[in-house]
mmCIF file with all atom_site columns, C-alpha atoms in Angstrom:
data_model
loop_
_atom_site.group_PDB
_atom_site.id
_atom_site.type_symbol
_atom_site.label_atom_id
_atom_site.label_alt_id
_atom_site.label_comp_id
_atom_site.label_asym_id
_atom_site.label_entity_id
_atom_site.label_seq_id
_atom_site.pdbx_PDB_ins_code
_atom_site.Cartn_x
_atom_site.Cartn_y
_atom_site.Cartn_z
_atom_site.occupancy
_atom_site.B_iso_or_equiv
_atom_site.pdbx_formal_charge
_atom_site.auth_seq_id
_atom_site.auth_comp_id
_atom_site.auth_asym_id
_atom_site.auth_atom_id
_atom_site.pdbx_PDB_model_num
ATOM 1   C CA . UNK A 1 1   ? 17.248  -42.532 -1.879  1.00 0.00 ? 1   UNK A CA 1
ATOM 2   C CA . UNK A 1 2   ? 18.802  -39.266 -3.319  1.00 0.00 ? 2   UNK A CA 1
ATOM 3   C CA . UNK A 1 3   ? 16.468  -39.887 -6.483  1.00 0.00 ? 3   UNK A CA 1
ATOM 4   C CA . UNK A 1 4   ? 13.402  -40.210 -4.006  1.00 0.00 ? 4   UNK A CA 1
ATOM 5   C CA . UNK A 1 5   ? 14.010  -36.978 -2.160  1.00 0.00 ? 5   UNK A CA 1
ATOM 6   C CA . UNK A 1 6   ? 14.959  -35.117 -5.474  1.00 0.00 ? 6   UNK A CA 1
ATOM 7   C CA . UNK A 1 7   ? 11.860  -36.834 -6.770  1.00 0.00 ? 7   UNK A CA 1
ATOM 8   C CA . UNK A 1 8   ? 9.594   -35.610 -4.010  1.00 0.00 ? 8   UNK A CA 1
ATOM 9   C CA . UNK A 1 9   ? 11.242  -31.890 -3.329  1.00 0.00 ? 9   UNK A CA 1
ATOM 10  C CA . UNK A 1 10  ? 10.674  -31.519 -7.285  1.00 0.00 ? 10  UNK A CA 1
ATOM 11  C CA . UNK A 1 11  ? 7.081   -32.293 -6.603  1.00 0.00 ? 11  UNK A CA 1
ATOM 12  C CA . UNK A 1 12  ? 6.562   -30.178 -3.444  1.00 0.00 ? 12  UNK A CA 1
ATOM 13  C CA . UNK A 1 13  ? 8.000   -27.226 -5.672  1.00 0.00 ? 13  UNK A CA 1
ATOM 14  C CA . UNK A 1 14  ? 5.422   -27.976 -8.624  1.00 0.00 ? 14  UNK A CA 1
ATOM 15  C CA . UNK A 1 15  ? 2.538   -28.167 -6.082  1.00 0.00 ? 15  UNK A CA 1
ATOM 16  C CA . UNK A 1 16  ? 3.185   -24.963 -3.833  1.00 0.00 ? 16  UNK A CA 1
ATOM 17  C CA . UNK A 1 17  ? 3.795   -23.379 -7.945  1.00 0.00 ? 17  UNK A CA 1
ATOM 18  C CA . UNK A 1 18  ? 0.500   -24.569 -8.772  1.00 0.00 ? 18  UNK A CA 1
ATOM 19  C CA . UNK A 1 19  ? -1.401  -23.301 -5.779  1.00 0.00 ? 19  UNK A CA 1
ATOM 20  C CA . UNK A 1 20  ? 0.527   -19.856 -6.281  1.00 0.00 ? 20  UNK A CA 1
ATOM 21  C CA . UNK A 1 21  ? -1.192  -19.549 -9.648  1.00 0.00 ? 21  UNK A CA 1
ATOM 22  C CA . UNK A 1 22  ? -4.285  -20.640 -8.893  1.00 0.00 ? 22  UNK A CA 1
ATOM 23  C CA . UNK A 1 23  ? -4.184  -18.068 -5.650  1.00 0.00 ? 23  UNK A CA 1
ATOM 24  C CA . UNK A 1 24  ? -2.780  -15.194 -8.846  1.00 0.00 ? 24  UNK A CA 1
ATOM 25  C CA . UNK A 1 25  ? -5.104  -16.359 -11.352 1.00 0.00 ? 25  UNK A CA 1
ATOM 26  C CA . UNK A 1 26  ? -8.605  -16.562 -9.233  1.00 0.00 ? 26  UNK A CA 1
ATOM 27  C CA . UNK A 1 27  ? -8.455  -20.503 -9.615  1.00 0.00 ? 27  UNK A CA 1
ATOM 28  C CA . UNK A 1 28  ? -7.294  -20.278 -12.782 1.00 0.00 ? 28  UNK A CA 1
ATOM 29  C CA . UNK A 1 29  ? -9.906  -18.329 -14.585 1.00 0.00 ? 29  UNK A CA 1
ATOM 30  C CA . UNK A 1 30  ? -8.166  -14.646 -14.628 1.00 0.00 ? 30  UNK A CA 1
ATOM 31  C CA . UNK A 1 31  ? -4.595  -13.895 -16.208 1.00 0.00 ? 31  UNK A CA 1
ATOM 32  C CA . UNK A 1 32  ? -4.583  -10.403 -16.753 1.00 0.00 ? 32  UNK A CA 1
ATOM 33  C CA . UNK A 1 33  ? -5.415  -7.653  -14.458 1.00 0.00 ? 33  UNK A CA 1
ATOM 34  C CA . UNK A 1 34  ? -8.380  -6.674  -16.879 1.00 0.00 ? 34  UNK A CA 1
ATOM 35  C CA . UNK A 1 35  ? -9.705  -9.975  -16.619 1.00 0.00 ? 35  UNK A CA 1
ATOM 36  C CA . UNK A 1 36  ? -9.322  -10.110 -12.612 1.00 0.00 ? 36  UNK A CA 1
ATOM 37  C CA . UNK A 1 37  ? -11.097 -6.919  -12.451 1.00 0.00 ? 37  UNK A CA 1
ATOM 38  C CA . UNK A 1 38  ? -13.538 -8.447  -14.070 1.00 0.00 ? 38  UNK A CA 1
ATOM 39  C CA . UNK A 1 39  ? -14.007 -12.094 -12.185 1.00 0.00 ? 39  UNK A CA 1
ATOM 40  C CA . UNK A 1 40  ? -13.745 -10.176 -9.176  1.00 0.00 ? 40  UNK A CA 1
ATOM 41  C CA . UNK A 1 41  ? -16.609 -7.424  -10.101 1.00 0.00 ? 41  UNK A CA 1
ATOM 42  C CA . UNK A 1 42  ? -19.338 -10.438 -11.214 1.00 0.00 ? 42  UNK A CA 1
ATOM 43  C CA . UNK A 1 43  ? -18.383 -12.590 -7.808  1.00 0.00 ? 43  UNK A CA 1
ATOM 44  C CA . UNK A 1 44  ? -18.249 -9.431  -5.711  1.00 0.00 ? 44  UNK A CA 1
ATOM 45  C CA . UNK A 1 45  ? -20.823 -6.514  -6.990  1.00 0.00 ? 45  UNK A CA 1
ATOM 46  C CA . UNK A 1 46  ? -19.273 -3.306  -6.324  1.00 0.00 ? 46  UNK A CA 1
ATOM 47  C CA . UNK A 1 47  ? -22.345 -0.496  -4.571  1.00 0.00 ? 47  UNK A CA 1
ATOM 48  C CA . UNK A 1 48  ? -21.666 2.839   -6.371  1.00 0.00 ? 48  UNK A CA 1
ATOM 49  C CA . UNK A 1 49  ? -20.398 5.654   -4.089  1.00 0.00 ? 49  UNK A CA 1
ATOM 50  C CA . UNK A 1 50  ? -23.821 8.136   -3.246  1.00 0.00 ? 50  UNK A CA 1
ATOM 51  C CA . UNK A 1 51  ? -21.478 11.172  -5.207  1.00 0.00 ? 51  UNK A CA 1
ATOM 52  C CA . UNK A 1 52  ? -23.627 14.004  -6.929  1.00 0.00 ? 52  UNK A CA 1
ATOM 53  C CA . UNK A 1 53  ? -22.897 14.125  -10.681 1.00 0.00 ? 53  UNK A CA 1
ATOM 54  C CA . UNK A 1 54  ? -23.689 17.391  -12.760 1.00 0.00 ? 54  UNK A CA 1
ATOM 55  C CA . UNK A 1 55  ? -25.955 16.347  -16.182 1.00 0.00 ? 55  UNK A CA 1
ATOM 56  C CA . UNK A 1 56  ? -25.799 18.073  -19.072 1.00 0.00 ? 56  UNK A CA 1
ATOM 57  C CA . UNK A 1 57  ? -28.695 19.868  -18.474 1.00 0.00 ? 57  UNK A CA 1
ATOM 58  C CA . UNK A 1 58  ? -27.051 21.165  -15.334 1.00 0.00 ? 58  UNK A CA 1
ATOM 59  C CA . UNK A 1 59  ? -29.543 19.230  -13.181 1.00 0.00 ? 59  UNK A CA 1
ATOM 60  C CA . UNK A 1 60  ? -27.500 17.268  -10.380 1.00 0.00 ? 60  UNK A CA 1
ATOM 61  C CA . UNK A 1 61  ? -28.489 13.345  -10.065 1.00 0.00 ? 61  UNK A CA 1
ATOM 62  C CA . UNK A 1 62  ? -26.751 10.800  -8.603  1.00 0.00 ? 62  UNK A CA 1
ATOM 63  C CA . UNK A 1 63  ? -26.338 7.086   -8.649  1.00 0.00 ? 63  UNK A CA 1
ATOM 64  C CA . UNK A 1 64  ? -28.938 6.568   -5.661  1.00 0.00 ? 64  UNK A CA 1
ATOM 65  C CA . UNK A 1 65  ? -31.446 8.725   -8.305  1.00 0.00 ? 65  UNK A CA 1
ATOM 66  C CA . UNK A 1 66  ? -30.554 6.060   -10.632 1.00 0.00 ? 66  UNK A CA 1
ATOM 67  C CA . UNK A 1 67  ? -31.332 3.390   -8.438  1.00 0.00 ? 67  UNK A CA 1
ATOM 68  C CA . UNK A 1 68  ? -33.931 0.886   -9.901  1.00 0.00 ? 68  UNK A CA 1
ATOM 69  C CA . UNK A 1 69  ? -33.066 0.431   -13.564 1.00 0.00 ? 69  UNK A CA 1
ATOM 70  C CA . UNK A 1 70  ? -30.435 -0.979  -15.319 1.00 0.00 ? 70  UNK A CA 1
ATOM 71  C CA . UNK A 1 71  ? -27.402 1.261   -15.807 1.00 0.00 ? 71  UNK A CA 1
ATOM 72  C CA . UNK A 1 72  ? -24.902 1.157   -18.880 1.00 0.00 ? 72  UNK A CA 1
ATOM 73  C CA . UNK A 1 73  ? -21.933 3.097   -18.009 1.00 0.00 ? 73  UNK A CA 1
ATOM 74  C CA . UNK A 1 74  ? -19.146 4.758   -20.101 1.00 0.00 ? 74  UNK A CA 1
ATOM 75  C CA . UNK A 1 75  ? -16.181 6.934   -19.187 1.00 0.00 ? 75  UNK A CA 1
ATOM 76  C CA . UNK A 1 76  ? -15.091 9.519   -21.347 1.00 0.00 ? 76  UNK A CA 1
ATOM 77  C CA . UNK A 1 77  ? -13.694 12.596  -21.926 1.00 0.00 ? 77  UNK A CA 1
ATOM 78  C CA . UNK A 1 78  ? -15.605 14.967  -24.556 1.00 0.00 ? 78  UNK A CA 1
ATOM 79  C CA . UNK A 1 79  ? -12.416 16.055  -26.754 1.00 0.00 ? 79  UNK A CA 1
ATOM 80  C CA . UNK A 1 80  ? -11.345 12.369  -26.751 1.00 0.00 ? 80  UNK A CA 1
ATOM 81  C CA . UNK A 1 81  ? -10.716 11.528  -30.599 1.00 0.00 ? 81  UNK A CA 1
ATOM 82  C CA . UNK A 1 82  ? -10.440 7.527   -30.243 1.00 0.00 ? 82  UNK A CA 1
ATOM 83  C CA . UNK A 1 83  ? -12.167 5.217   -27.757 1.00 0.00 ? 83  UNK A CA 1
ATOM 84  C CA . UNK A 1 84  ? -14.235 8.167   -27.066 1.00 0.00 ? 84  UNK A CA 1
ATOM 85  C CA . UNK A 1 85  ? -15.573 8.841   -30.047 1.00 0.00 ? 85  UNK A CA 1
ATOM 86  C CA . UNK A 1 86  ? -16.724 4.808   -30.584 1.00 0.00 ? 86  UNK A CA 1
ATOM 87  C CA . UNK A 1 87  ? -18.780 4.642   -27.493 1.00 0.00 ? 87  UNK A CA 1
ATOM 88  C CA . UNK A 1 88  ? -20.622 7.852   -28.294 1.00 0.00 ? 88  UNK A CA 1
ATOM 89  C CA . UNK A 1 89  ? -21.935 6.567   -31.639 1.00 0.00 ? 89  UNK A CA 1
ATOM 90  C CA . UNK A 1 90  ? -22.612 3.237   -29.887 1.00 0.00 ? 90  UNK A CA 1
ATOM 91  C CA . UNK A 1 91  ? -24.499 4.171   -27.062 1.00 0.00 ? 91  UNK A CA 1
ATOM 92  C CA . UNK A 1 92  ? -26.601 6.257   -29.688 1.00 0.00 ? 92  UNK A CA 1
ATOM 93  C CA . UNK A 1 93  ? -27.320 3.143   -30.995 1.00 0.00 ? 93  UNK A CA 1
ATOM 94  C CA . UNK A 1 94  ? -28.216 1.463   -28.183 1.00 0.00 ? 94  UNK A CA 1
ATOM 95  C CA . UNK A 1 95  ? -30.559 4.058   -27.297 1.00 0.00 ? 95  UNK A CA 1
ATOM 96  C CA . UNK A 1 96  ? -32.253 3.501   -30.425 1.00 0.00 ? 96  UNK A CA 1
ATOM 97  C CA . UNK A 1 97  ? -32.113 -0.284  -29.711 1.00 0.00 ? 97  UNK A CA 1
ATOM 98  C CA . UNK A 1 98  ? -32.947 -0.062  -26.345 1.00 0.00 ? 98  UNK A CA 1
ATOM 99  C CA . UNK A 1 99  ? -36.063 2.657   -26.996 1.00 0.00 ? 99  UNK A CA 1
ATOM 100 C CA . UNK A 1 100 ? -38.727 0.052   -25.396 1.00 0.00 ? 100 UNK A CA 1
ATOM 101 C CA . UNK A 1 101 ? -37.108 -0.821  -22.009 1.00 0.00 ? 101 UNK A CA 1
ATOM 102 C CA . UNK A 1 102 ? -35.586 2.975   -21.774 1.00 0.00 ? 102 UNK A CA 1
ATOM 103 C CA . UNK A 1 103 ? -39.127 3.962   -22.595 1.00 0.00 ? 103 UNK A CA 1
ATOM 104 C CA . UNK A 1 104 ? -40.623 1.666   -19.171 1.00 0.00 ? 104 UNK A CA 1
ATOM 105 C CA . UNK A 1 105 ? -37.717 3.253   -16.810 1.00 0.00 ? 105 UNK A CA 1
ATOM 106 C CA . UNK A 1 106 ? -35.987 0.186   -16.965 1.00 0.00 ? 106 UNK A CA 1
ATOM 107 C CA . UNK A 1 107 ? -32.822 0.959   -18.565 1.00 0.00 ? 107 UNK A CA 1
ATOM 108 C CA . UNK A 1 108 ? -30.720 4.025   -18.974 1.00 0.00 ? 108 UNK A CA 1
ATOM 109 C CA . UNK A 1 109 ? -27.135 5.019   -20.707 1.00 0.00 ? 109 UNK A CA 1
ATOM 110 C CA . UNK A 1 110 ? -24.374 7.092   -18.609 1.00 0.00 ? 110 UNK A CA 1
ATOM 111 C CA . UNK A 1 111 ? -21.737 8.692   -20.139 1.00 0.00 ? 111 UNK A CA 1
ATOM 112 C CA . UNK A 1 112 ? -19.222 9.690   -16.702 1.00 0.00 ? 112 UNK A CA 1
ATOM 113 C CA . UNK A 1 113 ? -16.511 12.611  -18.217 1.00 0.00 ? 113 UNK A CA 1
ATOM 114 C CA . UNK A 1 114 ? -13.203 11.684  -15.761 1.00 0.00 ? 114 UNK A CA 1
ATOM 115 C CA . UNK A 1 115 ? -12.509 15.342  -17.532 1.00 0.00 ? 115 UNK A CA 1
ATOM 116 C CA . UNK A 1 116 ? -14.805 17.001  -15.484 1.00 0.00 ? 116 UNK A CA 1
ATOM 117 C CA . UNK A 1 117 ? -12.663 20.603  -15.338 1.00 0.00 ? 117 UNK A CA 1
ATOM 118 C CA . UNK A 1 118 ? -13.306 21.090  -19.056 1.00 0.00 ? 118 UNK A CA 1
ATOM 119 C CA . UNK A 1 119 ? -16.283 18.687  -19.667 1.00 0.00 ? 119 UNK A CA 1
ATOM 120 C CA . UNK A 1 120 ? -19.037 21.309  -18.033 1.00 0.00 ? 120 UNK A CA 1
ATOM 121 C CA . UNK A 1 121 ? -22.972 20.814  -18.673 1.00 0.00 ? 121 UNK A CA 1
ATOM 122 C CA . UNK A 1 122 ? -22.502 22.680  -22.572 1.00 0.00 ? 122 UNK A CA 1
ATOM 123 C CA . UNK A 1 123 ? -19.659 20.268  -23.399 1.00 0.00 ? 123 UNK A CA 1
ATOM 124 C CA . UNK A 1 124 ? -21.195 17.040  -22.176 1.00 0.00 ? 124 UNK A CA 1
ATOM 125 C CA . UNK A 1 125 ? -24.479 18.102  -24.258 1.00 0.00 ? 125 UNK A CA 1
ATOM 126 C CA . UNK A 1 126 ? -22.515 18.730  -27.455 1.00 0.00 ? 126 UNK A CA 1
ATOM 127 C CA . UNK A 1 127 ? -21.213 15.283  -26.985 1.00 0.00 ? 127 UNK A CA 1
ATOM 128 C CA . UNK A 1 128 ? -24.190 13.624  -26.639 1.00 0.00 ? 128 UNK A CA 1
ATOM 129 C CA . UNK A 1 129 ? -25.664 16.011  -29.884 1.00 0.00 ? 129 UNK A CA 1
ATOM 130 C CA . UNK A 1 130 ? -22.726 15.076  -32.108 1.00 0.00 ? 130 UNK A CA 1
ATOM 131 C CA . UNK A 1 131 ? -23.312 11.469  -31.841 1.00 0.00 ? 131 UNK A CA 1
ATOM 132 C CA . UNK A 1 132 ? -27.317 12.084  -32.617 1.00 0.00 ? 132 UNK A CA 1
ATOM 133 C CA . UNK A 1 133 ? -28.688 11.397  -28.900 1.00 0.00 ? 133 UNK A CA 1
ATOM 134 C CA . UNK A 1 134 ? -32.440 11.366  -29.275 1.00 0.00 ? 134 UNK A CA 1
ATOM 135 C CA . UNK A 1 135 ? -33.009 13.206  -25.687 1.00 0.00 ? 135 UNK A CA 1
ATOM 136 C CA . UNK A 1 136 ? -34.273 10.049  -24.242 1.00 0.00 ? 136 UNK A CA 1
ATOM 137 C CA . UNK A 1 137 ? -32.418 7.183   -21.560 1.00 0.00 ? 137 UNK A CA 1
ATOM 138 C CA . UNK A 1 138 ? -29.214 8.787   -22.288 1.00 0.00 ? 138 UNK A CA 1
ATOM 139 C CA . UNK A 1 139 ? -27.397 11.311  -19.909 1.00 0.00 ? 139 UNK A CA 1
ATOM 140 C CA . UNK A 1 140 ? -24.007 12.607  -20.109 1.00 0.00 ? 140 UNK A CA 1
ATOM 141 C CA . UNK A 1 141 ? -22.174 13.459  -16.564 1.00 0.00 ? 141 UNK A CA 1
ATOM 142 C CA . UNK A 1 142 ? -19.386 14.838  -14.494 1.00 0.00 ? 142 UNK A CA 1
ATOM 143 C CA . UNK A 1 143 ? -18.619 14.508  -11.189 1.00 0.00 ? 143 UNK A CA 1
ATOM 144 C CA . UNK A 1 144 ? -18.688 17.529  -9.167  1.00 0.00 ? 144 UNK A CA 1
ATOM 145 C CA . UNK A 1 145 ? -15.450 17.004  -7.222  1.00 0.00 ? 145 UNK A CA 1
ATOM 146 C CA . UNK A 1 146 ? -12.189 15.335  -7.473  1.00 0.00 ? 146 UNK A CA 1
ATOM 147 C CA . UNK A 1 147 ? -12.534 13.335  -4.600  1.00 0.00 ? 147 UNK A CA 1
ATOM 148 C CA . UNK A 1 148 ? -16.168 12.161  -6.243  1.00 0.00 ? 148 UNK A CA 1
ATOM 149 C CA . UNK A 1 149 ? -13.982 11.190  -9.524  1.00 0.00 ? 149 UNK A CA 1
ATOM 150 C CA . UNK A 1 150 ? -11.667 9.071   -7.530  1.00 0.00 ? 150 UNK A CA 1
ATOM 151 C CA . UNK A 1 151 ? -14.284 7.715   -5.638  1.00 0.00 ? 151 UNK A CA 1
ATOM 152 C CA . UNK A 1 152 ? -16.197 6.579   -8.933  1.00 0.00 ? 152 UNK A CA 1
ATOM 153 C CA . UNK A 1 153 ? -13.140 5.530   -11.075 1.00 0.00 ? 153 UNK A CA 1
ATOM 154 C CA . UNK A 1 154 ? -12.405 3.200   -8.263  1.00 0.00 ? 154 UNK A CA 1
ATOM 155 C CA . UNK A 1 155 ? -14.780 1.009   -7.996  1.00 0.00 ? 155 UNK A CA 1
ATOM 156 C CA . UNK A 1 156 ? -15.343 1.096   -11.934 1.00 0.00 ? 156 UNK A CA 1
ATOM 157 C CA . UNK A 1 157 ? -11.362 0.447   -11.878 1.00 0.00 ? 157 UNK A CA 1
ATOM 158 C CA . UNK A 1 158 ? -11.006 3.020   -14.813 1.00 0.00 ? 158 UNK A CA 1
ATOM 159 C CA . UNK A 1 159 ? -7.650  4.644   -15.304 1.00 0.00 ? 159 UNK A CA 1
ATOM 160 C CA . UNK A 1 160 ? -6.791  8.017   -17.237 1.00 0.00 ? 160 UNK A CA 1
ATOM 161 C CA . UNK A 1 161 ? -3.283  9.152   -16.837 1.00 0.00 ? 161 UNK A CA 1
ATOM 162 C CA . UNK A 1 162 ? -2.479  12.916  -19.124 1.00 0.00 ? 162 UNK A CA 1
ATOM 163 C CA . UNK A 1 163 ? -0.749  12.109  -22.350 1.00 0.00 ? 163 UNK A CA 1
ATOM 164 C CA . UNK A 1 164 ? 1.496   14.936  -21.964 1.00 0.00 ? 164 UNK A CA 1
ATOM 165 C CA . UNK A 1 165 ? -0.625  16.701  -25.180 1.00 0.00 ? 165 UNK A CA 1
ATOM 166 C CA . UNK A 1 166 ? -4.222  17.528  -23.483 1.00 0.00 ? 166 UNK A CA 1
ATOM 167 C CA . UNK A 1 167 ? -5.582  14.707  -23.773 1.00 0.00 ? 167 UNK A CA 1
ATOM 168 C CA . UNK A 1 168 ? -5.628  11.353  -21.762 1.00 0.00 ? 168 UNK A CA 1
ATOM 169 C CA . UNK A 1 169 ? -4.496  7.551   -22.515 1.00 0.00 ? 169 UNK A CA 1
ATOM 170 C CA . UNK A 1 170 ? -7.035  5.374   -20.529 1.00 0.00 ? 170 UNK A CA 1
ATOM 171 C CA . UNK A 1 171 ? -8.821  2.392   -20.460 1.00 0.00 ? 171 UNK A CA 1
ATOM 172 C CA . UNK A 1 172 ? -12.159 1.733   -21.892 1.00 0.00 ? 172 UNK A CA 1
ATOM 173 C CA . UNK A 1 173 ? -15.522 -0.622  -21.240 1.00 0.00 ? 173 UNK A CA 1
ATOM 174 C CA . UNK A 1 174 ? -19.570 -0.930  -20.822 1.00 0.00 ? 174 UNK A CA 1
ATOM 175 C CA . UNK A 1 175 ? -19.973 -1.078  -16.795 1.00 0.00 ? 175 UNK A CA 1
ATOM 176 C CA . UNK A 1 176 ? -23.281 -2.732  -15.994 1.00 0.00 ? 176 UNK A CA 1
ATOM 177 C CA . UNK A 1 177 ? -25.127 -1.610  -13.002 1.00 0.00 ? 177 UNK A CA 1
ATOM 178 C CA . UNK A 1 178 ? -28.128 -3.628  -11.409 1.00 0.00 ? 178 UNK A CA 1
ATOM 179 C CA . UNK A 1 179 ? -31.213 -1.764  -10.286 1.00 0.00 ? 179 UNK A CA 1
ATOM 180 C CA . UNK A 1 180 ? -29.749 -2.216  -6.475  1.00 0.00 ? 180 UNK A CA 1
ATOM 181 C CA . UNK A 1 181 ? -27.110 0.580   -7.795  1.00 0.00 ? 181 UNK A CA 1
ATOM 182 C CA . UNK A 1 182 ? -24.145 -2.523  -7.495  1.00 0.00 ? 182 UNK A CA 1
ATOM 183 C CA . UNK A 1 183 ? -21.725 -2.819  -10.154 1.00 0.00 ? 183 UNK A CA 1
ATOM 184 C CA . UNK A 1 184 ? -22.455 -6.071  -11.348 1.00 0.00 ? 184 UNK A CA 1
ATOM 185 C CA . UNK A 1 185 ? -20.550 -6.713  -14.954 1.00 0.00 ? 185 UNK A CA 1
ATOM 186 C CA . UNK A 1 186 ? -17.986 -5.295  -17.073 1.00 0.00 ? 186 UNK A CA 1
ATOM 187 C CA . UNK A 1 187 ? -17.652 -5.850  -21.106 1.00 0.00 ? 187 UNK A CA 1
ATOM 188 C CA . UNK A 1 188 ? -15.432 -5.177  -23.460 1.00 0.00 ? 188 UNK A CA 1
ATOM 189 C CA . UNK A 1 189 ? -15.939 -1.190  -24.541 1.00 0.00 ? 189 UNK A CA 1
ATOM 190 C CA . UNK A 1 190 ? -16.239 -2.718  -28.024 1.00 0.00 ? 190 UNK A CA 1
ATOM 191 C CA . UNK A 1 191 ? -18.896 -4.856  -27.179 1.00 0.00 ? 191 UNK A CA 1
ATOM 192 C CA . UNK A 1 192 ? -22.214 -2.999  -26.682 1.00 0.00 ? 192 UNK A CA 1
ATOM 193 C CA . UNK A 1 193 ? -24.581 -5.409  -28.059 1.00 0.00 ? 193 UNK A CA 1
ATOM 194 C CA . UNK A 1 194 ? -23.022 -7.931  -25.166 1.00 0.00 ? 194 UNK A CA 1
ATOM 195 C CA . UNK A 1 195 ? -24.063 -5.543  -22.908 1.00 0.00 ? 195 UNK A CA 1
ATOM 196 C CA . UNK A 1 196 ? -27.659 -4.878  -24.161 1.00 0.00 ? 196 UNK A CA 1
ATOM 197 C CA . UNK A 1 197 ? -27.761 -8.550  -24.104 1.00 0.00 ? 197 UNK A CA 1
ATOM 198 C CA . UNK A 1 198 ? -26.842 -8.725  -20.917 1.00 0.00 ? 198 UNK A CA 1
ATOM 199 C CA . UNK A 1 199 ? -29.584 -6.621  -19.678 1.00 0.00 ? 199 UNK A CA 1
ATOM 200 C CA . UNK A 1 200 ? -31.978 -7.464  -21.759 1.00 0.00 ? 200 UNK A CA 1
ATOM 201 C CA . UNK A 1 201 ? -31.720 -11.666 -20.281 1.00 0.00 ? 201 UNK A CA 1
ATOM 202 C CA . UNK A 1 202 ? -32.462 -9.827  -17.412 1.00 0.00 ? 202 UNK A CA 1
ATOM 203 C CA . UNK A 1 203 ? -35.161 -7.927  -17.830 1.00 0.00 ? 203 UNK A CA 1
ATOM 204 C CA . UNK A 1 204 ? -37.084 -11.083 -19.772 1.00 0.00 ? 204 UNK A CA 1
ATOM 205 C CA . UNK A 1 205 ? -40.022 -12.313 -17.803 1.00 0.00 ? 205 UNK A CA 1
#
């Protein structure tokens, strides 16, 4: 009887183990943060806080003036020598890629600077211009308040902590936003042709 109850105590432990993981993991399917962000964005679209954000030009948008294409969204921060740097020259690309569907309204490219006391309207532009930005479906940003930034790095669940030497360590990706203005997908920040991809499905008739 004492190997029955050992038996059956070992297999109550295994069981309320299992369901613990599966409650941790989002039934299995996320076992990073990263990836939980993720699961969690595509089962639960995330609506974009109605925050005015300063353009390059100077011009002040926001994401309800956005509302009704598809949004690809980067954070950066203009000095930034690394992840930075990658994205810039990619979403050039994709601009060039994506020249029909930004040309019908359907789909623009948003660069957000989480640097927004040094990253004013000249700063974001020279970003844009040193990656070869064509002038067309492709804005560069900044947030016009701290509170705004908070507001908008939390529901893209970006982080940027200082790196002690000016600049920032943070985390990087392609945030997809429907035309409803709900953050609906995140890819990998290396992964841009994913993300035109994933638009593009969308868009097909």
């Amino acid at each position: 009887m004492s190997v029955l109850r050992t038996l059956l105590a070992s297999l109550l432990i295994l069981a309320a183990g299992v369901a613990t993981l599966a409650a941790a993991t989002d039934g299995f399917r996320a076992f990073t943060s990263e990836t939980a962000r993720r699961v969690d964005v595509r089962a639960h679209p995330r609506a974009l806080p109605a925050v005015p954000l300063q353009t390059a030009g100077g011009q002040i948008t926001s994401a309800a003036a956005l509302r009704g294409r598809w949004l690809l969204v980067e954070f950066i921060y203009t000095r930034c020598m690394t992840y930075c740097s990658v994205q810039g020259g990619e979403f050039a690309r994709l601009q060039r890629e994506l020249a029909a569907p930004i040309a019908a309204d359907k789909v623009v490219l948003v660069s957000v600077s989480f640097d927004p006391g040094r990253d004013g309207p000249a700063q974001l532009a020279d970003y844009q211009r040193r990656f070869g930005d064509d002038g067309e479906g492709w804005i560069a940003v900044r947030p016009t308040s701290e509170r705004d930034l908070a507001a908008l790095m939390r529901v893209f669940g970006t982080t940027a902590v200082p790196d002690g030497l000016g600049g920032f360590v943070h985390n990087a990706a392609i945030a997809v936003v429907d035309p409803a203005g709900r953050l609906v997908a995140i890819m990998d920040w290396n992964d841009p042709d994913g993300a035109a991809r994933y638009v593009m499905r969308r868009l097909a008739p």
